[in-house]
Amino acid sequence: MLGHILPMERKGRRAYIEPERVCGLTLLRAEVPVAPGVRESAVRRRVEHAARLLERAGTRRVLVPEEFAWWEELRRQGLLPVDPAPLCALLASRLALAALERRGVPPGRAVVALRGGRVSRPFFQAAAELAGAVRGVAVSSPNGGEALSAHLRQEYGVPVLEDGPGFSADLALEFSPSPAAGRGETLILHGRPDLKGLGVYRRDGDWPPGFEALPLAAALWEAGTLSLNDLFCM
């Protein structure tokens, strides 16, 4: 079961845990009392106590609010964050189009670079989806990149450009660490994703309060509570 650490401004010293239902997903919530004036050392102890309770209850991954500052205390108890990178990779083409729209670049005039150590399924899927939407695609990957470029030329007839020295794309998507990293605006879709201010949203309402949105979206998608069609990017 997933956990949910939630600091609350209330009296008391110890956390308590109870089940909660969020967007159709059952979580185990640990409320941590954080009243004004409580010293930081005391807050850390309370967070670590809450993490210990969740770990003993069988929780291994947790969701937290925005601006949560006590991951070190959670990791000491063996608790890890929900990884949003797989979801971000599957939403890559939508994120790219949203980034271009935000910058005022028409997709039909844009060149998008796709970078990574290998052509994974999400990498391939994003390339195919963007090939029908943008002016050009540049593929940079030592494992599968040439084959993907050939496929895009044959299947979609779009210009597939070489991503190298002197090349400039309107946007880049990085699916895994790449030697081409760092050139132009790049959406990082692996490790700790960096979407450059873009967000992932529900089509049928706002995210509930008390959660960092992207990991919550990933948890709901993993559980099958939300599908990719239930999400949009902007």
Coordinates of C-alpha atoms in Angstrom, one line a residue:
M1 CA 0.0 0.0 0.0
L2 CA 1.1 3.6 -0.7
G3 CA 1.5 6.0 2.2
H4 CA 0.7 9.7 2.5
I5 CA 2.7 11.9 4.8
L6 CA 0.7 15.0 5.7
P7 CA 2.0 17.7 8.1
M8 CA -1.0 19.3 9.8
E9 CA -1.2 22.5 12.0
R10 CA -2.7 20.9 15.0
K11 CA -1.9 20.3 18.6
G12 CA -0.2 17.1 19.7
R13 CA 3.2 15.5 19.4
R14 CA 2.7 12.1 17.8
A15 CA 1.5 11.1 14.4
Y16 CA -1.3 8.6 13.8
I17 CA -2.1 6.6 10.7
E18 CA -5.5 5.8 9.1
P19 CA -6.7 4.7 5.6
E20 CA -7.9 7.4 3.2
R21 CA -9.5 7.2 -0.3
V22 CA -8.1 9.5 -2.9
C23 CA -9.5 9.5 -6.5
G24 CA -10.4 5.9 -6.1
L25 CA -7.1 4.8 -4.6
T26 CA -6.7 3.7 -1.0
L27 CA -3.7 5.1 0.8
L28 CA -2.4 4.9 4.4
R29 CA -2.2 8.5 5.7
A30 CA 0.1 9.6 8.5
E31 CA -0.8 13.0 9.9
V32 CA 2.1 14.8 11.5
P33 CA 1.3 17.6 14.0
V34 CA 3.3 20.7 13.1
A35 CA 2.0 23.6 15.2
P36 CA 3.4 27.1 14.8
G37 CA 6.5 27.6 17.0
V38 CA 7.6 23.9 17.1
R39 CA 11.3 23.6 16.7
E40 CA 12.6 22.0 13.4
S41 CA 14.4 19.2 15.4
A42 CA 11.0 18.3 16.9
V43 CA 9.3 18.3 13.5
R44 CA 12.0 16.0 12.1
R45 CA 11.5 13.5 14.9
R46 CA 7.7 13.5 14.4
V47 CA 8.1 13.0 10.7
E48 CA 10.5 10.1 11.3
H49 CA 8.1 8.6 13.8
A50 CA 5.3 8.8 11.2
A51 CA 7.6 7.2 8.6
R52 CA 8.3 4.4 11.1
L53 CA 4.6 3.7 11.6
L54 CA 4.1 3.5 7.8
E55 CA 7.0 1.3 7.3
R56 CA 5.8 -1.1 10.0
A57 CA 2.4 -1.2 8.3
G58 CA 4.0 -2.4 5.1
T59 CA 4.3 0.9 3.2
R60 CA 7.3 1.3 1.0
R61 CA 6.5 4.4 -1.1
V62 CA 4.8 7.6 0.0
L63 CA 3.1 10.7 -1.4
V64 CA 3.7 14.1 0.1
P65 CA 2.5 17.7 -0.2
E66 CA 4.2 20.3 -2.4
E67 CA 7.3 21.8 -0.8
F68 CA 7.8 18.8 1.5
A69 CA 11.2 19.2 3.2
W70 CA 11.9 15.9 5.1
W71 CA 12.7 13.3 2.6
E72 CA 15.9 12.4 4.5
E73 CA 13.9 11.3 7.5
L74 CA 11.6 9.2 5.3
R75 CA 14.5 7.5 3.5
R76 CA 16.1 6.6 6.9
Q77 CA 13.0 4.5 7.5
G78 CA 13.1 2.9 4.0
L79 CA 10.4 5.0 2.4
L80 CA 10.8 6.2 -1.1
P81 CA 8.8 8.6 -3.4
V82 CA 6.6 7.5 -6.2
D83 CA 8.6 7.7 -9.4
P84 CA 6.8 9.9 -12.0
A85 CA 9.4 9.3 -14.8
P86 CA 7.6 6.4 -16.5
L87 CA 4.4 8.5 -16.7
C88 CA 6.3 11.5 -18.0
A89 CA 8.0 9.4 -20.7
L90 CA 4.6 8.2 -21.9
L91 CA 3.3 11.7 -22.0
A92 CA 6.3 13.0 -23.9
S93 CA 4.6 14.1 -27.1
R94 CA 1.9 15.9 -25.2
L95 CA 4.4 17.6 -23.0
A96 CA 6.4 18.7 -26.1
L97 CA 3.3 20.1 -27.8
A98 CA 2.3 21.9 -24.6
A99 CA 5.8 23.4 -24.3
L100 CA 5.8 24.6 -27.9
E101 CA 2.3 26.2 -27.4
R102 CA 3.5 28.0 -24.3
R103 CA 6.5 29.4 -26.2
G104 CA 4.2 30.4 -29.1
V105 CA 6.0 28.1 -31.6
P106 CA 3.5 26.5 -34.1
P107 CA 4.1 22.7 -34.2
G108 CA 4.2 22.8 -38.0
R109 CA 7.3 25.0 -37.9
A110 CA 9.0 23.3 -34.9
V111 CA 11.9 20.9 -34.8
V112 CA 12.0 18.6 -31.7
A113 CA 15.0 16.6 -30.7
L114 CA 14.6 13.3 -28.9
R115 CA 17.6 12.1 -26.9
G116 CA 18.6 9.2 -24.8
G117 CA 21.0 6.3 -24.3
R118 CA 18.6 3.9 -26.1
V119 CA 15.4 4.0 -28.0
S120 CA 12.8 2.7 -25.4
R121 CA 9.2 2.1 -26.2
P122 CA 8.1 5.5 -24.9
F123 CA 11.0 7.1 -26.9
F124 CA 9.7 5.3 -30.1
Q125 CA 6.1 6.2 -29.4
A126 CA 6.9 9.9 -28.8
A127 CA 8.9 10.0 -32.1
A128 CA 6.0 8.5 -34.0
E129 CA 3.4 10.8 -32.5
L130 CA 5.5 13.9 -33.1
A131 CA 6.4 12.9 -36.6
G132 CA 2.8 13.7 -37.6
A133 CA 2.6 16.9 -35.7
V134 CA 5.9 18.9 -36.1
R135 CA 8.1 20.0 -39.0
G136 CA 11.0 17.9 -38.1
V137 CA 12.3 15.3 -35.6
A138 CA 16.0 14.9 -34.6
V139 CA 16.8 11.5 -33.0
S140 CA 20.0 11.2 -30.9
S141 CA 20.5 7.7 -29.4
P142 CA 23.5 5.3 -29.8
N143 CA 21.2 2.3 -29.4
G144 CA 18.5 2.2 -31.9
G145 CA 18.6 5.8 -33.1
E146 CA 19.6 5.2 -36.7
A147 CA 16.9 2.5 -37.1
L148 CA 14.3 4.8 -35.6
S149 CA 15.3 7.7 -37.9
A150 CA 15.0 5.4 -41.0
H151 CA 11.6 4.2 -39.8
L152 CA 10.4 7.8 -39.4
R153 CA 11.6 8.7 -42.9
Q154 CA 10.0 5.7 -44.5
E155 CA 6.7 5.7 -42.5
Y156 CA 6.0 9.4 -42.1
G157 CA 8.1 11.1 -44.7
V158 CA 9.2 13.8 -42.3
P159 CA 12.6 15.3 -42.2
V160 CA 14.7 13.5 -39.6
L161 CA 17.6 15.7 -38.8
E162 CA 21.0 15.0 -37.2
D163 CA 21.2 16.2 -33.6
G164 CA 24.9 17.2 -33.3
P165 CA 27.3 20.2 -33.1
G166 CA 25.7 23.3 -34.5
F167 CA 22.2 21.8 -34.6
S168 CA 19.5 23.9 -33.0
A169 CA 16.1 22.4 -32.1
D170 CA 13.1 24.4 -30.8
L171 CA 12.7 21.8 -28.0
A172 CA 14.4 18.6 -26.8
L173 CA 13.0 15.6 -24.9
E174 CA 15.6 13.7 -22.8
F175 CA 14.4 10.1 -22.0
S176 CA 17.7 9.0 -20.3
P177 CA 21.1 10.6 -19.8
S178 CA 22.5 11.7 -23.2
P179 CA 25.8 13.2 -24.4
A180 CA 23.7 15.7 -26.3
A181 CA 22.2 17.1 -23.1
G182 CA 22.2 20.8 -22.3
R183 CA 21.6 22.3 -25.8
G184 CA 18.4 24.3 -25.9
E185 CA 15.3 24.0 -23.7
T186 CA 15.1 20.4 -22.6
L187 CA 12.3 18.5 -20.8
I188 CA 14.0 16.0 -18.6
L189 CA 11.8 12.8 -18.5
H190 CA 14.0 10.6 -16.4
G191 CA 15.4 10.5 -12.8
R192 CA 13.8 13.6 -11.2
P193 CA 11.8 14.9 -14.2
D194 CA 12.2 18.6 -15.0
L195 CA 9.2 19.7 -17.1
K196 CA 10.2 23.4 -17.1
G197 CA 7.0 24.6 -15.4
L198 CA 4.6 22.4 -17.3
G199 CA 2.1 20.4 -15.3
V200 CA 0.0 17.2 -15.7
Y201 CA -3.7 17.7 -14.9
R202 CA -6.9 15.7 -14.6
R203 CA -9.6 16.3 -17.2
D204 CA -12.4 16.0 -14.7
G205 CA -11.3 18.2 -11.9
D206 CA -8.4 19.5 -9.8
W207 CA -5.9 17.4 -7.9
P208 CA -6.9 17.0 -4.2
P209 CA -5.0 19.2 -1.8
G210 CA -2.1 17.8 0.2
F211 CA -0.3 16.2 -2.6
E212 CA 2.5 16.9 -5.0
A213 CA 0.6 16.6 -8.3
L214 CA 3.0 14.6 -10.6
P215 CA 3.7 11.7 -8.2
L216 CA 0.0 11.5 -7.4
A217 CA -0.8 11.3 -11.1
A218 CA 1.8 8.6 -11.5
A219 CA 0.4 6.6 -8.5
L220 CA -3.1 6.8 -9.9
W221 CA -1.9 5.8 -13.4
E222 CA 0.1 2.8 -12.0
A223 CA -3.0 1.6 -10.1
G224 CA -5.2 1.9 -13.2
T225 CA -7.4 4.5 -11.5
L226 CA -6.6 7.0 -14.2
S227 CA -5.7 6.3 -17.8
L228 CA -3.5 8.4 -20.0
N229 CA -6.7 9.7 -21.7
D230 CA -7.8 11.1 -18.3
L231 CA -4.7 13.4 -18.2
F232 CA -3.6 16.5 -20.1
C233 CA -0.5 18.7 -20.1
M234 CA -0.1 22.5 -20.0

